[in-house]
CSV table of C-alpha atoms and ligand atoms in Angstrom, one decimal:
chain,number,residue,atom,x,y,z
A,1,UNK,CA,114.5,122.7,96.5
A,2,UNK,CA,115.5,121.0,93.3
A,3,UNK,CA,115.5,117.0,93.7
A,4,UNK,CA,115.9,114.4,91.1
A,5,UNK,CA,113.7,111.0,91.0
A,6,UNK,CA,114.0,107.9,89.4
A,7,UNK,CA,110.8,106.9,88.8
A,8,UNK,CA,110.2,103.1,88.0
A,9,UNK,CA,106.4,102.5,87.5
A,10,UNK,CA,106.8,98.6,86.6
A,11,UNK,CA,104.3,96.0,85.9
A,12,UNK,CA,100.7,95.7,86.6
A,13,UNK,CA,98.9,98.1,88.6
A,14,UNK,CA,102.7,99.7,89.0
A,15,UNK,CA,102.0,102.3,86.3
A,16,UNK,CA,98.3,103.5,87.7
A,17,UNK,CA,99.5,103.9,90.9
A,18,UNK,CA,103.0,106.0,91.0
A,19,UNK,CA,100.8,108.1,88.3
A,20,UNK,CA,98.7,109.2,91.8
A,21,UNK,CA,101.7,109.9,93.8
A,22,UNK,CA,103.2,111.8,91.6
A,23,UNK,CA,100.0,113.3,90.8
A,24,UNK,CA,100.7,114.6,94.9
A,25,UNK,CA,104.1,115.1,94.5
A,26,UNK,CA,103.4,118.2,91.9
A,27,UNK,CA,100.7,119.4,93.8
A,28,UNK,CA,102.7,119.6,97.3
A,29,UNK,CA,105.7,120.8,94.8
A,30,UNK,CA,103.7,123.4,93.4
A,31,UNK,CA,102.4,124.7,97.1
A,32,UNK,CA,106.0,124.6,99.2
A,33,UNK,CA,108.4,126.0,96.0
A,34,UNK,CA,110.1,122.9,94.8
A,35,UNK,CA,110.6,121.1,91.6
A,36,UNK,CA,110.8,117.3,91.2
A,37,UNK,CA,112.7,116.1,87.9
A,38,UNK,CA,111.7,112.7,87.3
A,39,UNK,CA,113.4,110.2,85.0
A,40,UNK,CA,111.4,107.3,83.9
A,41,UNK,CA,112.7,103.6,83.8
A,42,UNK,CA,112.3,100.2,83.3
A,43,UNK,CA,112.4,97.3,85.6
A,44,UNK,CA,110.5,93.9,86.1
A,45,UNK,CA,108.6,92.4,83.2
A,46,UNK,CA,108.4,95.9,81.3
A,47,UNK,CA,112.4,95.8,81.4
A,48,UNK,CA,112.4,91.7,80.4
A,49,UNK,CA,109.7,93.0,77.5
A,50,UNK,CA,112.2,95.9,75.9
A,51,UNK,CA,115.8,95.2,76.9
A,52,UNK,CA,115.4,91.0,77.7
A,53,UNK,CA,116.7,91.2,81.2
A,54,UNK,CA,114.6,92.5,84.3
A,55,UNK,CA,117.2,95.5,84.7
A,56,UNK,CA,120.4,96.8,83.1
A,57,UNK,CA,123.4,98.4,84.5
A,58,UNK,CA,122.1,101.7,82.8
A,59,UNK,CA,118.8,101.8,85.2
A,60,UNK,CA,121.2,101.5,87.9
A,61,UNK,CA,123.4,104.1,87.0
A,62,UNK,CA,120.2,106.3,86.8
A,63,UNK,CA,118.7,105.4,90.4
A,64,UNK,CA,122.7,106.2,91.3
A,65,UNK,CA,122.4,109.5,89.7
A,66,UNK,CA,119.2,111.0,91.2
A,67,UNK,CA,118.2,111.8,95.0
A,68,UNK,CA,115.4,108.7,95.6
A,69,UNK,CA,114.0,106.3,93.7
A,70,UNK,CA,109.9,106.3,93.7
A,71,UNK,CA,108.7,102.5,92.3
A,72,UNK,CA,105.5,101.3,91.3
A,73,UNK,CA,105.7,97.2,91.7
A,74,UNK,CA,107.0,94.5,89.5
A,75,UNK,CA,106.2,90.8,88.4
A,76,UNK,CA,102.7,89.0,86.7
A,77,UNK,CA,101.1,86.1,86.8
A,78,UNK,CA,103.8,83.3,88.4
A,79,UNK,CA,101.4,81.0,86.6
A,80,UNK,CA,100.6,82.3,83.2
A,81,UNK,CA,103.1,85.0,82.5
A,82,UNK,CA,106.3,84.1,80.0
A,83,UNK,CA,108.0,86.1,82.3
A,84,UNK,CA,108.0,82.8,84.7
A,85,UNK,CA,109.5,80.5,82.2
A,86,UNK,CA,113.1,82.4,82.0
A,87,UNK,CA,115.5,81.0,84.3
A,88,UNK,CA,114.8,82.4,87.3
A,89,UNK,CA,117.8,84.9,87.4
A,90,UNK,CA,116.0,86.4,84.5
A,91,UNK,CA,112.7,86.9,86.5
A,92,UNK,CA,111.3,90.1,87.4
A,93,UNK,CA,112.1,89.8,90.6
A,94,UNK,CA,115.5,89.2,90.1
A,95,UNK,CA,115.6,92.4,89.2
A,96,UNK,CA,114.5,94.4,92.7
A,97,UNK,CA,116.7,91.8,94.1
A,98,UNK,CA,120.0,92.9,92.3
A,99,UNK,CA,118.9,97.1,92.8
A,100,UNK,CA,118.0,96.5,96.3
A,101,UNK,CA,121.7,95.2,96.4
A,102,UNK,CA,123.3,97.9,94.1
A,103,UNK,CA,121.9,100.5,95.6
A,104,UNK,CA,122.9,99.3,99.2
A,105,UNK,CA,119.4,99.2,100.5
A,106,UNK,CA,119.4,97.0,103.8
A,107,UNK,CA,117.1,99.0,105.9
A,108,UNK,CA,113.6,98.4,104.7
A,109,UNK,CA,110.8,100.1,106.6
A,110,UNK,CA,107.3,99.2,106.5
A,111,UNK,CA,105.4,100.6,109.0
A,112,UNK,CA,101.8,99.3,109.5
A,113,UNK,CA,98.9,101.1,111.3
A,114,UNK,CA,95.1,100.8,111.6
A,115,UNK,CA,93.9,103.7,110.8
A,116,UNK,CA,91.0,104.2,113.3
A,117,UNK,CA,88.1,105.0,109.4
A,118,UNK,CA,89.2,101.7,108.4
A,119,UNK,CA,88.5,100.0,111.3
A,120,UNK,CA,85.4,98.1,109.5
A,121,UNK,CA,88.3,96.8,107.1
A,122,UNK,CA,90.3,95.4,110.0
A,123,UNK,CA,89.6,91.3,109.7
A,124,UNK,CA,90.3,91.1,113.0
A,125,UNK,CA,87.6,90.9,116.0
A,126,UNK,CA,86.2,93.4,117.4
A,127,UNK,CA,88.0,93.7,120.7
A,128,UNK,CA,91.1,93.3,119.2
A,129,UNK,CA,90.5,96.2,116.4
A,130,UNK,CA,89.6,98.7,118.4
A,131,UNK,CA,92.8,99.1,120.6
A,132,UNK,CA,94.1,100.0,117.7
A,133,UNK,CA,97.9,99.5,116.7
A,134,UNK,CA,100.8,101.7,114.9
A,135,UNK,CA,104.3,99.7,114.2
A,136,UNK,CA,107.1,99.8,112.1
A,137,UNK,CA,108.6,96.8,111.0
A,138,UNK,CA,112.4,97.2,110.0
A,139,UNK,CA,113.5,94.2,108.0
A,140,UNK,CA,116.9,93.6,106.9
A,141,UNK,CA,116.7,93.5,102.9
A,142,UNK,CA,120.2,92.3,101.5
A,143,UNK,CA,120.7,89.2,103.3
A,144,UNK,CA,119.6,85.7,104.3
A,145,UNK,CA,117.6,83.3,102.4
A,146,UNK,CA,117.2,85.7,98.9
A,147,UNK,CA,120.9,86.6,98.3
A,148,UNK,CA,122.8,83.3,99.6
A,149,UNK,CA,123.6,80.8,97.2
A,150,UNK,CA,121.1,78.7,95.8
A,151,UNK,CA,121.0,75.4,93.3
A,152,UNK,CA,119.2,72.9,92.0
A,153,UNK,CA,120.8,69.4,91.3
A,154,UNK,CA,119.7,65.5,91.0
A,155,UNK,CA,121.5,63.7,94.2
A,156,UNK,CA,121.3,59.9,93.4
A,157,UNK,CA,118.4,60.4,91.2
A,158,UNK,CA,116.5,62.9,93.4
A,159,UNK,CA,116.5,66.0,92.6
A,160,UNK,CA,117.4,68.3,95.3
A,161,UNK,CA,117.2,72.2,96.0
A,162,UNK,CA,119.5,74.0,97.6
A,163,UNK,CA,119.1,78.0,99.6
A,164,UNK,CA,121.5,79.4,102.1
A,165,UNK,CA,121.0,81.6,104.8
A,166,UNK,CA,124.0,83.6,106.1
A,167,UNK,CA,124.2,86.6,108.0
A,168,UNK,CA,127.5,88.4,109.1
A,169,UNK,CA,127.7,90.4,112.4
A,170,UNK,CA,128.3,93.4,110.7
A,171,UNK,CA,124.6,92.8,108.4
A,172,UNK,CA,123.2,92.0,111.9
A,173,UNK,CA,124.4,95.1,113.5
A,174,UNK,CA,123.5,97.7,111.1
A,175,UNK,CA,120.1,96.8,110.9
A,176,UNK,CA,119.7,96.6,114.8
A,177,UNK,CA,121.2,99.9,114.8
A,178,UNK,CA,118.5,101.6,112.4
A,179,UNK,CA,115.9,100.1,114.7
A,180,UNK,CA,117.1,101.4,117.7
A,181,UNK,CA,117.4,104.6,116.2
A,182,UNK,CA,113.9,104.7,115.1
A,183,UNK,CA,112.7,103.3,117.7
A,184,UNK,CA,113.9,106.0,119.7
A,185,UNK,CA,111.5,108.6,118.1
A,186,UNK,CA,108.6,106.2,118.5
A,187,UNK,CA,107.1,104.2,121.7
A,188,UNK,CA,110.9,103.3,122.4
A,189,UNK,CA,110.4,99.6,122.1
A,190,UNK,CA,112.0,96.8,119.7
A,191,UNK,CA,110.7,93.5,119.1
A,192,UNK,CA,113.6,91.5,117.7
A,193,UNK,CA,112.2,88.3,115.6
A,194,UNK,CA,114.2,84.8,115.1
A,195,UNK,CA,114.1,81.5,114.8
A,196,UNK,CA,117.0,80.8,117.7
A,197,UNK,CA,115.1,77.9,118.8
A,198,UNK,CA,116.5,76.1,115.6
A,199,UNK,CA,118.9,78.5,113.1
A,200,UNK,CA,122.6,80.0,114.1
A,201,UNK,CA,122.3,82.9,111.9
A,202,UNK,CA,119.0,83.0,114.1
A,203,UNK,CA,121.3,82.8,117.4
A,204,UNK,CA,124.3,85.2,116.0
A,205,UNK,CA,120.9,87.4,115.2
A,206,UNK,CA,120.1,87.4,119.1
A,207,UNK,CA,124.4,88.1,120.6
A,208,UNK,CA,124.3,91.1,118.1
A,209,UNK,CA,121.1,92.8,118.8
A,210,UNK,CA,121.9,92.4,122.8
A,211,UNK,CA,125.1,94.0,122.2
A,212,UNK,CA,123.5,97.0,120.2
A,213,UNK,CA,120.5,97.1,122.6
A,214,UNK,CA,123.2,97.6,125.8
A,215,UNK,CA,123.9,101.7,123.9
A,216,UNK,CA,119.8,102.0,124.0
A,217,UNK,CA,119.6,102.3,127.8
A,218,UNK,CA,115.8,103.9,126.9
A,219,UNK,CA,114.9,101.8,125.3
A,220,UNK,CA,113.0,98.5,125.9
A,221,UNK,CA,113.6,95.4,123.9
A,222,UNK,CA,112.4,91.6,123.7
A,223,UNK,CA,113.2,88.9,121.3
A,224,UNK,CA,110.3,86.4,120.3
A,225,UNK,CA,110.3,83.8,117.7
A,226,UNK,CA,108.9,84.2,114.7
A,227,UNK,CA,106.3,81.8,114.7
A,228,UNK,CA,104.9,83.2,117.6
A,229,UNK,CA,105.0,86.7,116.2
A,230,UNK,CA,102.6,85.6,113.2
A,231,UNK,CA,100.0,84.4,116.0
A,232,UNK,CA,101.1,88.0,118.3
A,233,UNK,CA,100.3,89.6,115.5
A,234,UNK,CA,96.4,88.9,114.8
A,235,UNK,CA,96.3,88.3,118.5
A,236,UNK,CA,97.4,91.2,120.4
A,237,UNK,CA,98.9,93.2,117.2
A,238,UNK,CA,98.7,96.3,120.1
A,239,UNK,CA,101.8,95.2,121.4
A,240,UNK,CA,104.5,96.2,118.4
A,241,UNK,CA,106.6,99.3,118.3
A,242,UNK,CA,109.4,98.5,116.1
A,243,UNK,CA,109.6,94.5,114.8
A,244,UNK,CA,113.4,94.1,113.8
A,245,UNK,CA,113.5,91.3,111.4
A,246,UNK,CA,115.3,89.7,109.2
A,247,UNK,CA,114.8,89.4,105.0
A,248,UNK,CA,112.0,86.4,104.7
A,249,UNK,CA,110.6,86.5,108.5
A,250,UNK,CA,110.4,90.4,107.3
A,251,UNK,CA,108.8,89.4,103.9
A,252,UNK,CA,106.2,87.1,105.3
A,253,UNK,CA,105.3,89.1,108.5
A,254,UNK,CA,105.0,92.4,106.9
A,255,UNK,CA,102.2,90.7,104.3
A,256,UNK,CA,100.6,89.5,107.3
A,257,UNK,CA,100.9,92.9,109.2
A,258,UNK,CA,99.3,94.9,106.0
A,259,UNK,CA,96.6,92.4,106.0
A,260,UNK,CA,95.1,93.5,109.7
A,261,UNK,CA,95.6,97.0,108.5
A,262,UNK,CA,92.7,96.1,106.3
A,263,UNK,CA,94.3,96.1,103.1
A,264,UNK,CA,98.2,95.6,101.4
A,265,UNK,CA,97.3,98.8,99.3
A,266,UNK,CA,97.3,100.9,102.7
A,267,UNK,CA,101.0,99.7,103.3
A,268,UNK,CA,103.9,101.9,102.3
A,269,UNK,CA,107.3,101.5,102.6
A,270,UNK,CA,110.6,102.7,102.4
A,271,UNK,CA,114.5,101.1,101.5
A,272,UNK,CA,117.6,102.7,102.9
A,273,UNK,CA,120.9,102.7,102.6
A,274,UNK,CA,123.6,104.2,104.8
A,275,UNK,CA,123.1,107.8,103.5
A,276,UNK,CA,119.6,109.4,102.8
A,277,UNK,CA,119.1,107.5,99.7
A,278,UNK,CA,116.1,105.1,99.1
A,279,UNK,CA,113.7,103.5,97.4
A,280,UNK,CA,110.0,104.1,98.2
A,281,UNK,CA,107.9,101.4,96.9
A,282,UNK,CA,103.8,100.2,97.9
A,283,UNK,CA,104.8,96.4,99.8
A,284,UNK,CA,102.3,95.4,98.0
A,285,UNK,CA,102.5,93.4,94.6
A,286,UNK,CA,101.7,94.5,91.1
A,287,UNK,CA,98.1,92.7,91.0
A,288,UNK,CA,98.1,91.7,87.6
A,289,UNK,CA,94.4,90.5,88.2
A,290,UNK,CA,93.5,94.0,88.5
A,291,UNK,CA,95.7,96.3,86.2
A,292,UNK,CA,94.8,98.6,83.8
A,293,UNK,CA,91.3,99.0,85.4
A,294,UNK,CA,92.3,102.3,87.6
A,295,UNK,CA,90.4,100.4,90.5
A,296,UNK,CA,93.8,99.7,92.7
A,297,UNK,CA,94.4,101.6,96.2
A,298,UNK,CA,96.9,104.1,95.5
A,299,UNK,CA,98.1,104.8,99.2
A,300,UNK,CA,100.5,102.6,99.8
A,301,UNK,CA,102.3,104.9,97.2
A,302,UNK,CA,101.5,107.7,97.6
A,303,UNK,CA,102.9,107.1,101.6
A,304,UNK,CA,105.7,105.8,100.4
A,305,UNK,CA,106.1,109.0,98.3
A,306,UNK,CA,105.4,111.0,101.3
A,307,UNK,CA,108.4,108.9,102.9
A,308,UNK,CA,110.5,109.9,100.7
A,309,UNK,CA,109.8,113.9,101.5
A,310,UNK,CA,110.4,112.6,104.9
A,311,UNK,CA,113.6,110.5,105.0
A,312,UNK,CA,115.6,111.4,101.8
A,313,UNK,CA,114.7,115.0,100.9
A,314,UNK,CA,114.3,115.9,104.9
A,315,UNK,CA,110.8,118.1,103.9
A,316,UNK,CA,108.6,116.6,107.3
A,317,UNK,CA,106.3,119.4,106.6
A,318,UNK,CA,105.5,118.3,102.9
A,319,UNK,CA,105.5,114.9,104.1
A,320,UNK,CA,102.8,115.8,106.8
A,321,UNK,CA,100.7,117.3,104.1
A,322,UNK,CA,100.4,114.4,102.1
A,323,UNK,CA,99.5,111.7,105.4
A,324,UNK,CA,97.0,114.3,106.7
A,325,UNK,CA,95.6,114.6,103.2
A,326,UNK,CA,95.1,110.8,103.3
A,327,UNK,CA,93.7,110.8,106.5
A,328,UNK,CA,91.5,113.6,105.4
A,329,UNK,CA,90.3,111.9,102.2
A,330,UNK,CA,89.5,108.5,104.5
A,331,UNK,CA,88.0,110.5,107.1
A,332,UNK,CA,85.7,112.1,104.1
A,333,UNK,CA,84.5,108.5,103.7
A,334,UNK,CA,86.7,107.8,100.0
A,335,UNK,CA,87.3,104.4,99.7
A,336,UNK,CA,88.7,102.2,97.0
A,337,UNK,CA,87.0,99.1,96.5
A,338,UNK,CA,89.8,96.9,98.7
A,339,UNK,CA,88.8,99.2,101.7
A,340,UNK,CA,85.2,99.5,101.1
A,341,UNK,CA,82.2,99.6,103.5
A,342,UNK,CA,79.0,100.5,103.7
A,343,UNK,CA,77.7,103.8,103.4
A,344,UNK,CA,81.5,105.1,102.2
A,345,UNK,CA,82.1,106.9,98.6
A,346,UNK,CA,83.7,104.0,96.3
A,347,UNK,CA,86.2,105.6,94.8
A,348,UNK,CA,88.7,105.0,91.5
A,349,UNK,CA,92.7,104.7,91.4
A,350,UNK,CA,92.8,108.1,89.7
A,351,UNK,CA,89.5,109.4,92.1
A,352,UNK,CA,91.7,108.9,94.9
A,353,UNK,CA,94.6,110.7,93.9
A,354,UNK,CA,92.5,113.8,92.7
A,355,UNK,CA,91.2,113.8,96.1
A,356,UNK,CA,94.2,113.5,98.3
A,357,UNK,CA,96.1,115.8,96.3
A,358,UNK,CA,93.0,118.2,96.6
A,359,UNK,CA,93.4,117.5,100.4
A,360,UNK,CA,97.1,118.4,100.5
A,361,UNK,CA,96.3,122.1,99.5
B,1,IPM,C1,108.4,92.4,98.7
B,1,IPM,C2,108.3,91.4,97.6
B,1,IPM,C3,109.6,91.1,97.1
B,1,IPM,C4,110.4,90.5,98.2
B,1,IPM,C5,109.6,90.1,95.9
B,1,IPM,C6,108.8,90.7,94.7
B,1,IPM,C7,111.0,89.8,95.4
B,1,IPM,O1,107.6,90.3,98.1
B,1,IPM,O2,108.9,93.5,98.5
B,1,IPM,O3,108.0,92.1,99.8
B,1,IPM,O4,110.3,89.4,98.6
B,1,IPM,O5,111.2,91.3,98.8
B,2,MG,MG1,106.7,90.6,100.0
């Protein structure tokens, strides 16, 4: 099969580590008969450095014109980078915001799971590791907090800040609908997360996902608020199937969820739209304290690369080559230095890659 990717590498470690998956990608490629076009493009700080803005219509058009998007990870230093002292809708992370939106992509999948080598990595105790834990959290991606209106102004002298959080029915429903779905191919439960002791969108949340729960008959469902999710989470993180979220409970709870997993470079992801589109992207950041030395973890992307086989190009069996080659290359006892123990093989950015793809064939 012939498939086109739009390949955005970004900012900091971005670069090193799509270079790995796609490192994979040609390997698996090479082995099942395909051929992957890819067209590079800008976005993030790389974009702000060449064109000015974080992204222009043309890199839209692009991701519009090919069959996924693969993406490395944008933004620098909040602190020190010029990047931070544009208005903030010049800001690299204006950027994902506005493709995320452009492209449609509301359904973003992160699933987390403790791999049972990496165990040593888990921070959690002992008792808690060991029972293991595989879940997906699907968090809505093009609503709430980060799209609604925001301002700053001086009220009476103060100055005052300003977000909204709205959420239609319809944004509600969709995204209870994907988890559902998914959920039926899984452990068949969904954990739906809120704040209805406080919030109305948070309430509206709750009426939808009941109503789209009632066409599930198989499968079970509970709603828990978000706060005590975070503490569920290093508590009991056993307990999770599917975590339906929405945009900032789902950006703040899928940090915490790569965490336990023993590293954010473990945790891949994947953004969907209504067709088989998406945008496969590591969740975690760009790591400007560590680019350019080829010491990142590359797995988050290269299982989000292995996502995209999966969910936009429907090739399972590539996809399974690539997570058993990662599970192969951990079970071999290659570690990057965020997942390191004793005894293992410390490995490089580019070490790892050569491995896993060696693993795939
Ligand atoms: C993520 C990131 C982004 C988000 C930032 C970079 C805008 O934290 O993908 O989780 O909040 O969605
Ligand atoms: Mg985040």
């Amino acid at each position: 099969m012939d498939k086109k990717i739009a390949v955005i590498r970004g900012d900091g470690i971005g670069p090193e580590v799509v270079n790995e998956a796609i490192k994979v990608l040609d390997k698996v490629a090479g082995i099942c008969g395909h051929r992957f076009e890819y067209t590079d493009l800008l976005m993030g700080g790389c974009s702000i450095d060449a064109y000015g803005v974080p992204l222009t219509d043309e890199t839209i058009a692009a991701c519009k014109a090919s069959d996924a998007v693969l993406m490395g990870s944008i933004g620098g230093n909040t602190s020190t980078s010029p990047w931070y002292r544009l208005p903030a809708d010049k800001r690299p992370e204006a950027g994902l915001l506005r493709l995320r939106k452009s492209l449609g992509l509301f359904a973003n999948l992160r699933p987390a799971m403790l791999y049972k080598e990496l165990y040593r990595a888990c921070p959690l105790r002992e008792d808690i590791a060991e029972k293991g834990f595989d879940m997906l959290i699907m968090r809505e991606l093009t609503g709430g907090l980060y799209f609604g209106a925001r301002h700053t102004e001086e009220v009476g002298g103060v100055m005052t800040a300003t977000d909204t959080l709205t959420y239609n029915e319809n944004e509600i429903r969709r995204i209870a609908v994907k988890a559902f779905d998914i959920a039926i191919k899984r452990r068949k439960k969904v954990t739906s997360v809120d704040k209805a002791n406080v919030l109305d969108s948070s309430r509206l949340w709750r009426k939808i996902v009941d109503e789209v729960a009632g066409d599930y008959p198989d499968v079970s469902y509970e709603h828990m608020l978000v706060d005590n999710c975070a503490m569920q989470l290093v508590k009991d993180p056993a307990q999770f199937d599917v975590v339906l979220t929405e945009n900032m409970f789902g950006d703040i709870l899928s940090d915490e969820a790569s965490m336990i997993t023993g590293s954010i470079g473990m945790l891949s992801s994947a953004s969907l739209n209504e067709t088989r589109f998406g945008l496969y992207e590591p969740s975690g950041g760009s790591a400007p304290d560590i680019a350019g030395q080829n010491i990142a973890n590359p797995i988050a992307t290269i299982l989000s690369a292995a996502m995209m086989l999966r969910f936009s190009f429907d090739m399972d069996r590539e996809a399974d080559m690539i997570e058993n080659a990662v599970s192969k290359a951990l079970a071999g006892g290659y570690r990057t230095g965020d997942i390191m123990s004793e005894g293992m093989t410390r490995c490089s950015t580019s070490d790892m890659g050569d491995i896993i793809a060696k693993f795939c064939g």
